[in-house]
mmCIF file with all atom_site columns, C-alpha atoms and ligand atoms in Angstrom:
data_model
loop_
_atom_site.group_PDB
_atom_site.id
_atom_site.type_symbol
_atom_site.label_atom_id
_atom_site.label_alt_id
_atom_site.label_comp_id
_atom_site.label_asym_id
_atom_site.label_entity_id
_atom_site.label_seq_id
_atom_site.pdbx_PDB_ins_code
_atom_site.Cartn_x
_atom_site.Cartn_y
_atom_site.Cartn_z
_atom_site.occupancy
_atom_site.B_iso_or_equiv
_atom_site.pdbx_formal_charge
_atom_site.auth_seq_id
_atom_site.auth_comp_id
_atom_site.auth_asym_id
_atom_site.auth_atom_id
_atom_site.pdbx_PDB_model_num
ATOM   1   C CA  . MET A 1 1   ? -21.700 -4.291  2.979   1.00 93.00 ? 1   MET A CA  1
ATOM   2   C CA  . ILE A 1 2   ? -18.217 -5.048  2.194   1.00 98.00 ? 2   ILE A CA  1
ATOM   3   C CA  . ASP A 1 3   ? -16.240 -7.667  3.566   1.00 98.00 ? 3   ASP A CA  1
ATOM   4   C CA  . LEU A 1 4   ? -12.470 -6.840  4.126   1.00 98.00 ? 4   LEU A CA  1
ATOM   5   C CA  . TYR A 1 5   ? -10.058 -9.976  4.678   1.00 98.00 ? 5   TYR A CA  1
ATOM   6   C CA  . THR A 1 6   ? -6.905  -8.319  6.020   1.00 98.00 ? 6   THR A CA  1
ATOM   7   C CA  . PHE A 1 7   ? -4.052  -8.059  8.446   1.00 96.00 ? 7   PHE A CA  1
ATOM   8   C CA  . GLY A 1 8   ? -2.126  -5.377  10.033  1.00 93.00 ? 8   GLY A CA  1
ATOM   9   C CA  . THR A 1 9   ? 0.386   -4.890  7.022   1.00 93.00 ? 9   THR A CA  1
ATOM   10  C CA  . PRO A 1 10  ? 1.083   -2.111  4.406   1.00 94.00 ? 10  PRO A CA  1
ATOM   11  C CA  . ASN A 1 11  ? -1.017  -3.950  1.887   1.00 96.00 ? 11  ASN A CA  1
ATOM   12  C CA  . GLY A 1 12  ? -3.960  -4.661  4.317   1.00 97.00 ? 12  GLY A CA  1
ATOM   13  C CA  . ARG A 1 13  ? -3.799  -0.889  5.258   1.00 97.00 ? 13  ARG A CA  1
ATOM   14  C CA  . LYS A 1 14  ? -4.076  0.244   1.703   1.00 98.00 ? 14  LYS A CA  1
ATOM   15  C CA  . ALA A 1 15  ? -7.589  -1.250  1.533   1.00 98.00 ? 15  ALA A CA  1
ATOM   16  C CA  . SER A 1 16  ? -8.766  -0.320  4.978   1.00 98.00 ? 16  SER A CA  1
ATOM   17  C CA  . ILE A 1 17  ? -7.761  3.534   4.250   1.00 98.00 ? 17  ILE A CA  1
ATOM   18  C CA  . MET A 1 18  ? -9.426  3.512   1.076   1.00 98.00 ? 18  MET A CA  1
ATOM   19  C CA  . LEU A 1 19  ? -12.694 2.103   2.732   1.00 98.00 ? 19  LEU A CA  1
ATOM   20  C CA  . GLU A 1 20  ? -12.450 4.847   5.342   1.00 98.00 ? 20  GLU A CA  1
ATOM   21  C CA  . GLU A 1 21  ? -11.856 7.250   2.522   1.00 98.00 ? 21  GLU A CA  1
ATOM   22  C CA  . VAL A 1 22  ? -14.721 6.381   0.401   1.00 98.00 ? 22  VAL A CA  1
ATOM   23  C CA  . GLY A 1 23  ? -16.964 5.986   3.554   1.00 98.00 ? 23  GLY A CA  1
ATOM   24  C CA  . LEU A 1 24  ? -18.255 2.552   2.822   1.00 98.00 ? 24  LEU A CA  1
ATOM   25  C CA  . PRO A 1 25  ? -19.377 0.206   5.515   1.00 97.00 ? 25  PRO A CA  1
ATOM   26  C CA  . TYR A 1 26  ? -17.225 -2.763  5.996   1.00 98.00 ? 26  TYR A CA  1
ATOM   27  C CA  . ASN A 1 27  ? -16.795 -6.011  8.054   1.00 98.00 ? 27  ASN A CA  1
ATOM   28  C CA  . VAL A 1 28  ? -13.374 -6.823  9.109   1.00 98.00 ? 28  VAL A CA  1
ATOM   29  C CA  . HIS A 1 29  ? -12.169 -10.425 8.799   1.00 98.00 ? 29  HIS A CA  1
ATOM   30  C CA  . THR A 1 30  ? -8.605  -11.105 10.368  1.00 98.00 ? 30  THR A CA  1
ATOM   31  C CA  . VAL A 1 31  ? -6.245  -13.470 8.287   1.00 98.00 ? 31  VAL A CA  1
ATOM   32  C CA  . HIS A 1 32  ? -3.448  -14.148 10.485  1.00 97.00 ? 32  HIS A CA  1
ATOM   33  C CA  . ILE A 1 33  ? -0.733  -14.755 8.062   1.00 95.00 ? 33  ILE A CA  1
ATOM   34  C CA  . GLY A 1 34  ? 1.783   -15.771 10.475  1.00 93.00 ? 34  GLY A CA  1
ATOM   35  C CA  . LYS A 1 35  ? -0.435  -18.711 11.264  1.00 97.00 ? 35  LYS A CA  1
ATOM   36  C CA  . ASP A 1 36  ? -0.856  -19.454 7.633   1.00 97.00 ? 36  ASP A CA  1
ATOM   37  C CA  . GLU A 1 37  ? -4.521  -18.400 7.696   1.00 98.00 ? 37  GLU A CA  1
ATOM   38  C CA  . GLN A 1 38  ? -4.155  -17.178 3.952   1.00 98.00 ? 38  GLN A CA  1
ATOM   39  C CA  . PHE A 1 39  ? -3.862  -20.917 2.710   1.00 98.00 ? 39  PHE A CA  1
ATOM   40  C CA  . ALA A 1 40  ? -7.359  -21.759 4.364   1.00 98.00 ? 40  ALA A CA  1
ATOM   41  C CA  . PRO A 1 41  ? -9.545  -23.167 1.360   1.00 98.00 ? 41  PRO A CA  1
ATOM   42  C CA  . ASP A 1 42  ? -12.265 -20.783 2.012   1.00 97.00 ? 42  ASP A CA  1
ATOM   43  C CA  . PHE A 1 43  ? -9.914  -17.801 1.862   1.00 98.00 ? 43  PHE A CA  1
ATOM   44  C CA  . LEU A 1 44  ? -8.247  -19.091 -1.436  1.00 98.00 ? 44  LEU A CA  1
ATOM   45  C CA  . LYS A 1 45  ? -11.796 -19.027 -3.153  1.00 97.00 ? 45  LYS A CA  1
ATOM   46  C CA  . ILE A 1 46  ? -11.529 -15.182 -2.883  1.00 97.00 ? 46  ILE A CA  1
ATOM   47  C CA  . SER A 1 47  ? -7.749  -14.632 -3.012  1.00 98.00 ? 47  SER A CA  1
ATOM   48  C CA  . PRO A 1 48  ? -6.130  -17.318 -5.170  1.00 98.00 ? 48  PRO A CA  1
ATOM   49  C CA  . ASN A 1 49  ? -2.833  -15.887 -4.811  1.00 98.00 ? 49  ASN A CA  1
ATOM   50  C CA  . ASN A 1 50  ? -2.821  -16.561 -0.918  1.00 98.00 ? 50  ASN A CA  1
ATOM   51  C CA  . LYS A 1 51  ? -2.185  -12.940 -0.046  1.00 98.00 ? 51  LYS A CA  1
ATOM   52  C CA  . ILE A 1 52  ? -4.065  -10.440 1.888   1.00 98.00 ? 52  ILE A CA  1
ATOM   53  C CA  . PRO A 1 53  ? -6.022  -8.161  1.416   1.00 98.00 ? 53  PRO A CA  1
ATOM   54  C CA  . ALA A 1 54  ? -9.253  -9.283  -0.433  1.00 98.00 ? 54  ALA A CA  1
ATOM   55  C CA  . ILE A 1 55  ? -12.545 -7.815  -0.387  1.00 98.00 ? 55  ILE A CA  1
ATOM   56  C CA  . VAL A 1 56  ? -16.113 -9.337  -0.946  1.00 98.00 ? 56  VAL A CA  1
ATOM   57  C CA  . ASP A 1 57  ? -18.628 -6.825  -2.296  1.00 98.00 ? 57  ASP A CA  1
ATOM   58  C CA  . ASN A 1 58  ? -22.159 -8.153  -1.135  1.00 98.00 ? 58  ASN A CA  1
ATOM   59  C CA  . ASP A 1 59  ? -23.911 -4.927  -2.337  1.00 96.00 ? 59  ASP A CA  1
ATOM   60  C CA  . VAL A 1 60  ? -24.242 -5.633  -6.080  1.00 97.00 ? 60  VAL A CA  1
ATOM   61  C CA  . PRO A 1 61  ? -26.826 -7.149  -8.245  1.00 97.00 ? 61  PRO A CA  1
ATOM   62  C CA  . GLY A 1 62  ? -26.410 -10.850 -8.481  1.00 97.00 ? 62  GLY A CA  1
ATOM   63  C CA  . ALA A 1 63  ? -23.539 -13.080 -7.085  1.00 98.00 ? 63  ALA A CA  1
ATOM   64  C CA  . PRO A 1 64  ? -21.097 -11.138 -4.540  1.00 98.00 ? 64  PRO A CA  1
ATOM   65  C CA  . ILE A 1 65  ? -18.063 -9.579  -6.342  1.00 98.00 ? 65  ILE A CA  1
ATOM   66  C CA  . SER A 1 66  ? -14.527 -10.512 -4.775  1.00 98.00 ? 66  SER A CA  1
ATOM   67  C CA  . VAL A 1 67  ? -11.415 -8.546  -5.707  1.00 98.00 ? 67  VAL A CA  1
ATOM   68  C CA  . PHE A 1 68  ? -7.778  -9.477  -4.464  1.00 98.00 ? 68  PHE A CA  1
ATOM   69  C CA  . GLU A 1 69  ? -4.643  -7.146  -5.246  1.00 98.00 ? 69  GLU A CA  1
ATOM   70  C CA  . THR A 1 70  ? -4.683  -4.033  -3.713  1.00 98.00 ? 70  THR A CA  1
ATOM   71  C CA  . GLY A 1 71  ? -4.439  -2.019  -7.073  1.00 98.00 ? 71  GLY A CA  1
ATOM   72  C CA  . ALA A 1 72  ? -7.480  -3.816  -8.310  1.00 98.00 ? 72  ALA A CA  1
ATOM   73  C CA  . ILE A 1 73  ? -9.061  -3.117  -5.056  1.00 98.00 ? 73  ILE A CA  1
ATOM   74  C CA  . LEU A 1 74  ? -8.308  0.640   -4.886  1.00 98.00 ? 74  LEU A CA  1
ATOM   75  C CA  . ILE A 1 75  ? -9.658  1.199   -8.324  1.00 98.00 ? 75  ILE A CA  1
ATOM   76  C CA  . TYR A 1 76  ? -12.485 -0.963  -7.766  1.00 98.00 ? 76  TYR A CA  1
ATOM   77  C CA  . LEU A 1 77  ? -13.582 1.025   -4.744  1.00 98.00 ? 77  LEU A CA  1
ATOM   78  C CA  . ALA A 1 78  ? -12.959 4.204   -6.401  1.00 98.00 ? 78  ALA A CA  1
ATOM   79  C CA  . GLU A 1 79  ? -14.994 3.208   -9.330  1.00 98.00 ? 79  GLU A CA  1
ATOM   80  C CA  . LYS A 1 80  ? -17.839 1.664   -7.254  1.00 98.00 ? 80  LYS A CA  1
ATOM   81  C CA  . THR A 1 81  ? -18.223 5.106   -5.275  1.00 98.00 ? 81  THR A CA  1
ATOM   82  C CA  . ALA A 1 82  ? -17.382 7.639   -8.243  1.00 98.00 ? 82  ALA A CA  1
ATOM   83  C CA  . SER A 1 83  ? -14.712 8.622   -6.024  1.00 98.00 ? 83  SER A CA  1
ATOM   84  C CA  . PRO A 1 84  ? -12.328 11.926  -7.023  1.00 98.00 ? 84  PRO A CA  1
ATOM   85  C CA  . LEU A 1 85  ? -9.474  9.787   -5.518  1.00 98.00 ? 85  LEU A CA  1
ATOM   86  C CA  . LEU A 1 86  ? -9.428  8.127   -9.266  1.00 98.00 ? 86  LEU A CA  1
ATOM   87  C CA  . PRO A 1 87  ? -10.522 11.086  -11.531 1.00 98.00 ? 87  PRO A CA  1
ATOM   88  C CA  . THR A 1 88  ? -12.085 10.488  -14.831 1.00 98.00 ? 88  THR A CA  1
ATOM   89  C CA  . GLU A 1 89  ? -10.569 13.174  -16.753 1.00 98.00 ? 89  GLU A CA  1
ATOM   90  C CA  . VAL A 1 90  ? -7.955  11.702  -18.962 1.00 98.00 ? 90  VAL A CA  1
ATOM   91  C CA  . ARG A 1 91  ? -4.920  13.430  -18.033 1.00 98.00 ? 91  ARG A CA  1
ATOM   92  C CA  . ALA A 1 92  ? -5.364  13.524  -14.398 1.00 98.00 ? 92  ALA A CA  1
ATOM   93  C CA  . ARG A 1 93  ? -6.405  9.464   -14.460 1.00 98.00 ? 93  ARG A CA  1
ATOM   94  C CA  . ALA A 1 94  ? -3.291  8.751   -16.308 1.00 98.00 ? 94  ALA A CA  1
ATOM   95  C CA  . ASP A 1 95  ? -1.218  10.512  -13.871 1.00 98.00 ? 95  ASP A CA  1
ATOM   96  C CA  . VAL A 1 96  ? -2.731  8.633   -11.030 1.00 98.00 ? 96  VAL A CA  1
ATOM   97  C CA  . MET A 1 97  ? -2.611  5.170   -12.750 1.00 98.00 ? 97  MET A CA  1
ATOM   98  C CA  . GLN A 1 98  ? 1.285   5.659   -13.589 1.00 98.00 ? 98  GLN A CA  1
ATOM   99  C CA  . TRP A 1 99  ? 2.045   6.411   -10.056 1.00 98.00 ? 99  TRP A CA  1
ATOM   100 C CA  . LEU A 1 100 ? -0.172  3.691   -8.511  1.00 98.00 ? 100 LEU A CA  1
ATOM   101 C CA  . MET A 1 101 ? 1.528   1.174   -11.117 1.00 98.00 ? 101 MET A CA  1
ATOM   102 C CA  . TRP A 1 102 ? 4.848   2.429   -9.879  1.00 98.00 ? 102 TRP A CA  1
ATOM   103 C CA  . GLN A 1 103 ? 3.833   1.621   -6.341  1.00 98.00 ? 103 GLN A CA  1
ATOM   104 C CA  . MET A 1 104 ? 2.588   -1.853  -7.137  1.00 98.00 ? 104 MET A CA  1
ATOM   105 C CA  . GLY A 1 105 ? 5.429   -2.772  -9.211  1.00 98.00 ? 105 GLY A CA  1
ATOM   106 C CA  . GLY A 1 106 ? 8.239   -0.872  -7.521  1.00 97.00 ? 106 GLY A CA  1
ATOM   107 C CA  . GLN A 1 107 ? 7.881   0.611   -4.080  1.00 94.00 ? 107 GLN A CA  1
ATOM   108 C CA  . GLY A 1 108 ? 5.861   -1.984  -2.614  1.00 94.00 ? 108 GLY A CA  1
ATOM   109 C CA  . PRO A 1 109 ? 7.594   -5.250  -3.822  1.00 95.00 ? 109 PRO A CA  1
ATOM   110 C CA  . MET A 1 110 ? 11.249  -3.584  -3.057  1.00 92.00 ? 110 MET A CA  1
ATOM   111 C CA  . PHE A 1 111 ? 10.335  -2.297  0.546   1.00 89.00 ? 111 PHE A CA  1
ATOM   112 C CA  . GLY A 1 112 ? 8.878   -5.815  1.264   1.00 90.00 ? 112 GLY A CA  1
ATOM   113 C CA  . GLN A 1 113 ? 12.049  -7.556  -0.052  1.00 91.00 ? 113 GLN A CA  1
ATOM   114 C CA  . ALA A 1 114 ? 14.085  -5.148  2.051   1.00 87.00 ? 114 ALA A CA  1
ATOM   115 C CA  . ASN A 1 115 ? 12.039  -5.744  5.066   1.00 84.00 ? 115 ASN A CA  1
ATOM   116 C CA  . TRP A 1 116 ? 12.084  -9.483  4.663   1.00 87.00 ? 116 TRP A CA  1
ATOM   117 C CA  . PHE A 1 117 ? 15.778  -9.784  4.356   1.00 88.00 ? 117 PHE A CA  1
ATOM   118 C CA  . ILE A 1 118 ? 16.621  -7.424  7.363   1.00 83.00 ? 118 ILE A CA  1
ATOM   119 C CA  . GLY A 1 119 ? 14.318  -9.139  9.432   1.00 82.00 ? 119 GLY A CA  1
ATOM   120 C CA  . ASN A 1 120 ? 14.904  -12.817 8.402   1.00 88.00 ? 120 ASN A CA  1
ATOM   121 C CA  . GLN A 1 121 ? 18.507  -12.951 6.796   1.00 91.00 ? 121 GLN A CA  1
ATOM   122 C CA  . PRO A 1 122 ? 20.330  -10.187 8.726   1.00 85.00 ? 122 PRO A CA  1
ATOM   123 C CA  . ASP A 1 123 ? 23.733  -11.421 7.807   1.00 93.00 ? 123 ASP A CA  1
ATOM   124 C CA  . ASN A 1 124 ? 22.839  -11.440 4.071   1.00 94.00 ? 124 ASN A CA  1
ATOM   125 C CA  . GLU A 1 125 ? 24.640  -8.176  3.122   1.00 90.00 ? 125 GLU A CA  1
ATOM   126 C CA  . ARG A 1 126 ? 24.313  -8.508  -0.588  1.00 95.00 ? 126 ARG A CA  1
ATOM   127 C CA  . ALA A 1 127 ? 20.359  -8.999  -0.624  1.00 93.00 ? 127 ALA A CA  1
ATOM   128 C CA  . ILE A 1 128 ? 20.013  -6.165  1.850   1.00 87.00 ? 128 ILE A CA  1
ATOM   129 C CA  . ALA A 1 129 ? 22.099  -3.678  -0.122  1.00 88.00 ? 129 ALA A CA  1
ATOM   130 C CA  . ARG A 1 130 ? 20.459  -4.632  -3.411  1.00 92.00 ? 130 ARG A CA  1
ATOM   131 C CA  . TYR A 1 131 ? 17.009  -4.259  -1.894  1.00 89.00 ? 131 TYR A CA  1
ATOM   132 C CA  . VAL A 1 132 ? 17.558  -1.129  0.387   1.00 86.00 ? 132 VAL A CA  1
ATOM   133 C CA  . ASP A 1 133 ? 19.642  0.556   -2.516  1.00 87.00 ? 133 ASP A CA  1
ATOM   134 C CA  . GLU A 1 134 ? 16.605  0.179   -4.733  1.00 91.00 ? 134 GLU A CA  1
ATOM   135 C CA  . SER A 1 135 ? 14.396  1.125   -2.109  1.00 88.00 ? 135 SER A CA  1
ATOM   136 C CA  . VAL A 1 136 ? 16.277  4.464   -1.457  1.00 87.00 ? 136 VAL A CA  1
ATOM   137 C CA  . ARG A 1 137 ? 16.384  4.930   -5.145  1.00 90.00 ? 137 ARG A CA  1
ATOM   138 C CA  . LEU A 1 138 ? 12.593  4.864   -5.449  1.00 92.00 ? 138 LEU A CA  1
ATOM   139 C CA  . LEU A 1 139 ? 12.316  7.408   -2.397  1.00 90.00 ? 139 LEU A CA  1
ATOM   140 C CA  . GLY A 1 140 ? 14.247  9.626   -4.385  1.00 91.00 ? 140 GLY A CA  1
ATOM   141 C CA  . VAL A 1 141 ? 11.923  9.063   -7.277  1.00 95.00 ? 141 VAL A CA  1
ATOM   142 C CA  . LEU A 1 142 ? 9.264   9.905   -5.099  1.00 95.00 ? 142 LEU A CA  1
ATOM   143 C CA  . ASP A 1 143 ? 10.796  12.856  -3.433  1.00 94.00 ? 143 ASP A CA  1
ATOM   144 C CA  . ARG A 1 144 ? 11.626  14.493  -6.820  1.00 96.00 ? 144 ARG A CA  1
ATOM   145 C CA  . ASN A 1 145 ? 7.985   14.089  -7.796  1.00 98.00 ? 145 ASN A CA  1
ATOM   146 C CA  . LEU A 1 146 ? 6.603   15.549  -4.785  1.00 97.00 ? 146 LEU A CA  1
ATOM   147 C CA  . ALA A 1 147 ? 8.991   18.593  -5.000  1.00 96.00 ? 147 ALA A CA  1
ATOM   148 C CA  . GLY A 1 148 ? 6.551   20.377  -7.177  1.00 91.00 ? 148 GLY A CA  1
ATOM   149 C CA  . ARG A 1 149 ? 3.238   19.158  -6.185  1.00 97.00 ? 149 ARG A CA  1
ATOM   150 C CA  . ASP A 1 150 ? 1.317   18.474  -2.743  1.00 98.00 ? 150 ASP A CA  1
ATOM   151 C CA  . TYR A 1 151 ? 0.407   14.863  -3.697  1.00 98.00 ? 151 TYR A CA  1
ATOM   152 C CA  . MET A 1 152 ? 1.916   12.440  -6.041  1.00 98.00 ? 152 MET A CA  1
ATOM   153 C CA  . ALA A 1 153 ? -0.671  13.285  -9.049  1.00 98.00 ? 153 ALA A CA  1
ATOM   154 C CA  . GLY A 1 154 ? -1.405  16.700  -7.715  1.00 98.00 ? 154 GLY A CA  1
ATOM   155 C CA  . ASP A 1 155 ? -4.577  16.040  -5.784  1.00 98.00 ? 155 ASP A CA  1
ATOM   156 C CA  . TYR A 1 156 ? -4.755  13.346  -3.054  1.00 98.00 ? 156 TYR A CA  1
ATOM   157 C CA  . SER A 1 157 ? -5.467  9.925   -4.946  1.00 98.00 ? 157 SER A CA  1
ATOM   158 C CA  . ILE A 1 158 ? -5.191  6.054   -4.696  1.00 98.00 ? 158 ILE A CA  1
ATOM   159 C CA  . ALA A 1 159 ? -1.796  6.546   -5.552  1.00 98.00 ? 159 ALA A CA  1
ATOM   160 C CA  . ASP A 1 160 ? -1.282  8.367   -2.377  1.00 98.00 ? 160 ASP A CA  1
ATOM   161 C CA  . ILE A 1 161 ? -3.088  5.694   -0.343  1.00 98.00 ? 161 ILE A CA  1
ATOM   162 C CA  . ALA A 1 162 ? -0.903  2.906   -1.770  1.00 98.00 ? 162 ALA A CA  1
ATOM   163 C CA  . THR A 1 163 ? 2.451   4.572   -1.238  1.00 97.00 ? 163 THR A CA  1
ATOM   164 C CA  . TYR A 1 164 ? 1.862   6.032   2.038   1.00 96.00 ? 164 TYR A CA  1
ATOM   165 C CA  . ALA A 1 165 ? 0.874   2.782   3.429   1.00 94.00 ? 165 ALA A CA  1
ATOM   166 C CA  . TRP A 1 166 ? 4.349   1.532   2.681   1.00 92.00 ? 166 TRP A CA  1
ATOM   167 C CA  . CYS A 1 167 ? 6.190   4.513   3.728   1.00 89.00 ? 167 CYS A CA  1
ATOM   168 C CA  . ALA A 1 168 ? 4.527   4.655   7.077   1.00 85.00 ? 168 ALA A CA  1
ATOM   169 C CA  . GLY A 1 169 ? 6.156   1.105   7.727   1.00 66.00 ? 169 GLY A CA  1
ATOM   170 C CA  . ARG A 1 170 ? 9.519   2.799   6.455   1.00 56.00 ? 170 ARG A CA  1
ATOM   171 C CA  . ILE A 1 171 ? 9.536   5.378   9.264   1.00 43.00 ? 171 ILE A CA  1
ATOM   172 C CA  . GLN A 1 172 ? 8.723   2.750   11.915  1.00 42.00 ? 172 GLN A CA  1
ATOM   173 C CA  . GLY A 1 173 ? 10.805  0.252   10.605  1.00 48.00 ? 173 GLY A CA  1
ATOM   174 C CA  . TRP A 1 174 ? 14.075  -0.378  8.587   1.00 52.00 ? 174 TRP A CA  1
ATOM   175 C CA  . MET A 1 175 ? 15.029  2.930   6.936   1.00 55.00 ? 175 MET A CA  1
ATOM   176 C CA  . PRO A 1 176 ? 16.526  4.959   9.911   1.00 46.00 ? 176 PRO A CA  1
ATOM   177 C CA  . GLU A 1 177 ? 18.749  2.093   11.153  1.00 52.00 ? 177 GLU A CA  1
ATOM   178 C CA  . GLN A 1 178 ? 19.907  1.158   7.751   1.00 55.00 ? 178 GLN A CA  1
ATOM   179 C CA  . ARG A 1 179 ? 20.672  4.793   6.452   1.00 60.00 ? 179 ARG A CA  1
ATOM   180 C CA  . PRO A 1 180 ? 21.154  7.110   9.461   1.00 55.00 ? 180 PRO A CA  1
ATOM   181 C CA  . GLY A 1 181 ? 20.394  10.729  8.085   1.00 59.00 ? 181 GLY A CA  1
ATOM   182 C CA  . GLN A 1 182 ? 18.521  9.548   4.910   1.00 61.00 ? 182 GLN A CA  1
ATOM   183 C CA  . LEU A 1 183 ? 14.912  10.683  6.068   1.00 59.00 ? 183 LEU A CA  1
ATOM   184 C CA  . GLU A 1 184 ? 16.132  14.263  6.229   1.00 64.00 ? 184 GLU A CA  1
ATOM   185 C CA  . GLU A 1 185 ? 17.357  13.998  2.659   1.00 78.00 ? 185 GLU A CA  1
ATOM   186 C CA  . PHE A 1 186 ? 13.828  12.997  1.703   1.00 87.00 ? 186 PHE A CA  1
ATOM   187 C CA  . SER A 1 187 ? 12.101  16.403  2.918   1.00 88.00 ? 187 SER A CA  1
ATOM   188 C CA  . HIS A 1 188 ? 9.445   16.210  0.409   1.00 93.00 ? 188 HIS A CA  1
ATOM   189 C CA  . VAL A 1 189 ? 8.346   12.705  1.190   1.00 91.00 ? 189 VAL A CA  1
ATOM   190 C CA  . THR A 1 190 ? 8.480   13.650  4.861   1.00 88.00 ? 190 THR A CA  1
ATOM   191 C CA  . ARG A 1 191 ? 6.044   16.686  4.154   1.00 93.00 ? 191 ARG A CA  1
ATOM   192 C CA  . TRP A 1 192 ? 3.628   14.589  2.042   1.00 95.00 ? 192 TRP A CA  1
ATOM   193 C CA  . GLN A 1 193 ? 3.572   11.883  4.594   1.00 92.00 ? 193 GLN A CA  1
ATOM   194 C CA  . THR A 1 194 ? 2.652   14.285  7.306   1.00 92.00 ? 194 THR A CA  1
ATOM   195 C CA  . ALA A 1 195 ? -0.095  15.381  5.286   1.00 96.00 ? 195 ALA A CA  1
ATOM   196 C CA  . CYS A 1 196 ? -1.507  11.854  4.618   1.00 97.00 ? 196 CYS A CA  1
ATOM   197 C CA  . ALA A 1 197 ? -1.068  10.815  8.263   1.00 95.00 ? 197 ALA A CA  1
ATOM   198 C CA  . ALA A 1 198 ? -3.457  14.036  9.140   1.00 97.00 ? 198 ALA A CA  1
ATOM   199 C CA  . ARG A 1 199 ? -6.319  12.714  7.383   1.00 98.00 ? 199 ARG A CA  1
ATOM   200 C CA  . PRO A 1 200 ? -8.793  10.960  9.770   1.00 98.00 ? 200 PRO A CA  1
ATOM   201 C CA  . ALA A 1 201 ? -9.449  8.276   7.055   1.00 98.00 ? 201 ALA A CA  1
ATOM   202 C CA  . VAL A 1 202 ? -5.773  7.422   7.114   1.00 97.00 ? 202 VAL A CA  1
ATOM   203 C CA  . ALA A 1 203 ? -5.565  7.402   10.864  1.00 96.00 ? 203 ALA A CA  1
ATOM   204 C CA  . LYS A 1 204 ? -8.270  4.985   11.198  1.00 97.00 ? 204 LYS A CA  1
ATOM   205 C CA  . GLY A 1 205 ? -7.364  2.849   8.377   1.00 97.00 ? 205 GLY A CA  1
ATOM   206 C CA  . MET A 1 206 ? -3.894  2.246   9.767   1.00 95.00 ? 206 MET A CA  1
ATOM   207 C CA  . THR A 1 207 ? -5.719  0.900   12.932  1.00 95.00 ? 207 THR A CA  1
ATOM   208 C CA  . VAL A 1 208 ? -7.353  -1.994  10.975  1.00 96.00 ? 208 VAL A CA  1
ATOM   209 C CA  . PRO A 1 209 ? -7.569  -4.748  12.116  1.00 94.00 ? 209 PRO A CA  1
ATOM   210 C CA  . SER A 1 210 ? -7.578  -3.532  15.606  1.00 85.00 ? 210 SER A CA  1
HETATM 211 N N1  . LIG B 2 .   ? 0.644   -7.707  -4.661  1.00 91.63 ? 301 LIG B N1  1
HETATM 212 C C1  . LIG B 2 .   ? -0.181  -7.875  -3.552  1.00 91.63 ? 301 LIG B C1  1
HETATM 213 C C2  . LIG B 2 .   ? 0.751   -8.077  -2.309  1.00 91.63 ? 301 LIG B C2  1
HETATM 214 C C3  . LIG B 2 .   ? -0.353  -8.639  -1.168  1.00 91.63 ? 301 LIG B C3  1
HETATM 215 C C4  . LIG B 2 .   ? 0.814   -9.240  -0.100  1.00 91.63 ? 301 LIG B C4  1
HETATM 216 O O1  . LIG B 2 .   ? 2.281   -9.281  -0.207  1.00 91.63 ? 301 LIG B O1  1
HETATM 217 N N2  . LIG B 2 .   ? 0.488   -9.347  1.052   1.00 91.63 ? 301 LIG B N2  1
HETATM 218 C C5  . LIG B 2 .   ? 1.113   -10.114 2.123   1.00 91.63 ? 301 LIG B C5  1
HETATM 219 C C6  . LIG B 2 .   ? 0.994   -9.270  3.396   1.00 91.63 ? 301 LIG B C6  1
HETATM 220 S S1  . LIG B 2 .   ? 1.521   -7.661  3.088   1.00 91.63 ? 301 LIG B S1  1
HETATM 221 C C7  . LIG B 2 .   ? 0.620   -11.519 2.704   1.00 91.63 ? 301 LIG B C7  1
HETATM 222 O O2  . LIG B 2 .   ? -0.506  -11.674 2.491   1.00 91.63 ? 301 LIG B O2  1
HETATM 223 N N3  . LIG B 2 .   ? 1.595   -12.254 2.533   1.00 91.63 ? 301 LIG B N3  1
HETATM 224 C C8  . LIG B 2 .   ? 1.274   -13.716 2.852   1.00 91.63 ? 301 LIG B C8  1
HETATM 225 C C9  . LIG B 2 .   ? 2.005   -14.878 2.036   1.00 91.63 ? 301 LIG B C9  1
HETATM 226 O O3  . LIG B 2 .   ? 2.984   -14.549 1.194   1.00 91.63 ? 301 LIG B O3  1
HETATM 227 O O4  . LIG B 2 .   ? 1.865   -16.036 2.144   1.00 91.63 ? 301 LIG B O4  1
HETATM 228 C C10 . LIG B 2 .   ? -1.114  -6.644  -3.395  1.00 91.63 ? 301 LIG B C10 1
HETATM 229 O O5  . LIG B 2 .   ? -0.906  -5.605  -3.669  1.00 91.63 ? 301 LIG B O5  1
HETATM 230 O O6  . LIG B 2 .   ? -2.279  -7.056  -2.966  1.00 91.63 ? 301 LIG B O6  1
#
């Protein structure tokens, strides 16, 4: 059985969507980051960067394996289950990996900062403009990539899981208020997002922790 330490945020949902996609049974442990539970010494042993999510895989020979950082968790779970969500063929794998790293290094951090400044420093116009502008630029990159393909690397993959989790927050959160009309501009993103949301594993994973 896998233990999932998580909270109801985009990063947490990447892990729960992936666990649902690969069909591995898992126990959910809620780490309430609003109550600073991510700093508890026992949690830091498996997630030394004091962030959710993290997993502990008890179903391995020898000592359990713990993994933090969502990119590493997605890759670990895909490899453990030999999932087609991370192909082994060299070109397809490189394509998935480059979009996964784009999400980890770009979309996630920029959307996260935009959300933080809008929620916590609504008068800080320079910071909000910087992060919202960069987030909008990234959405444009995603939209152009999706113009010629159903999913980010052709077939549905761990890159889509990572990116969808943050785009779902965008729809419910800051983008419509910040940039009226912007959603319509990104029609390929909207179409792709609808297709991801229709997957049963995505719907289930988005509700964790309940
Ligand atoms: N790069 C990390 C980011 C994880 C992250 O930022 N988690 C947030 C919630 S979405 C968190 O735990 N924040 C608590 C804190 O920073 O103290 C990953 O992809 O796993």
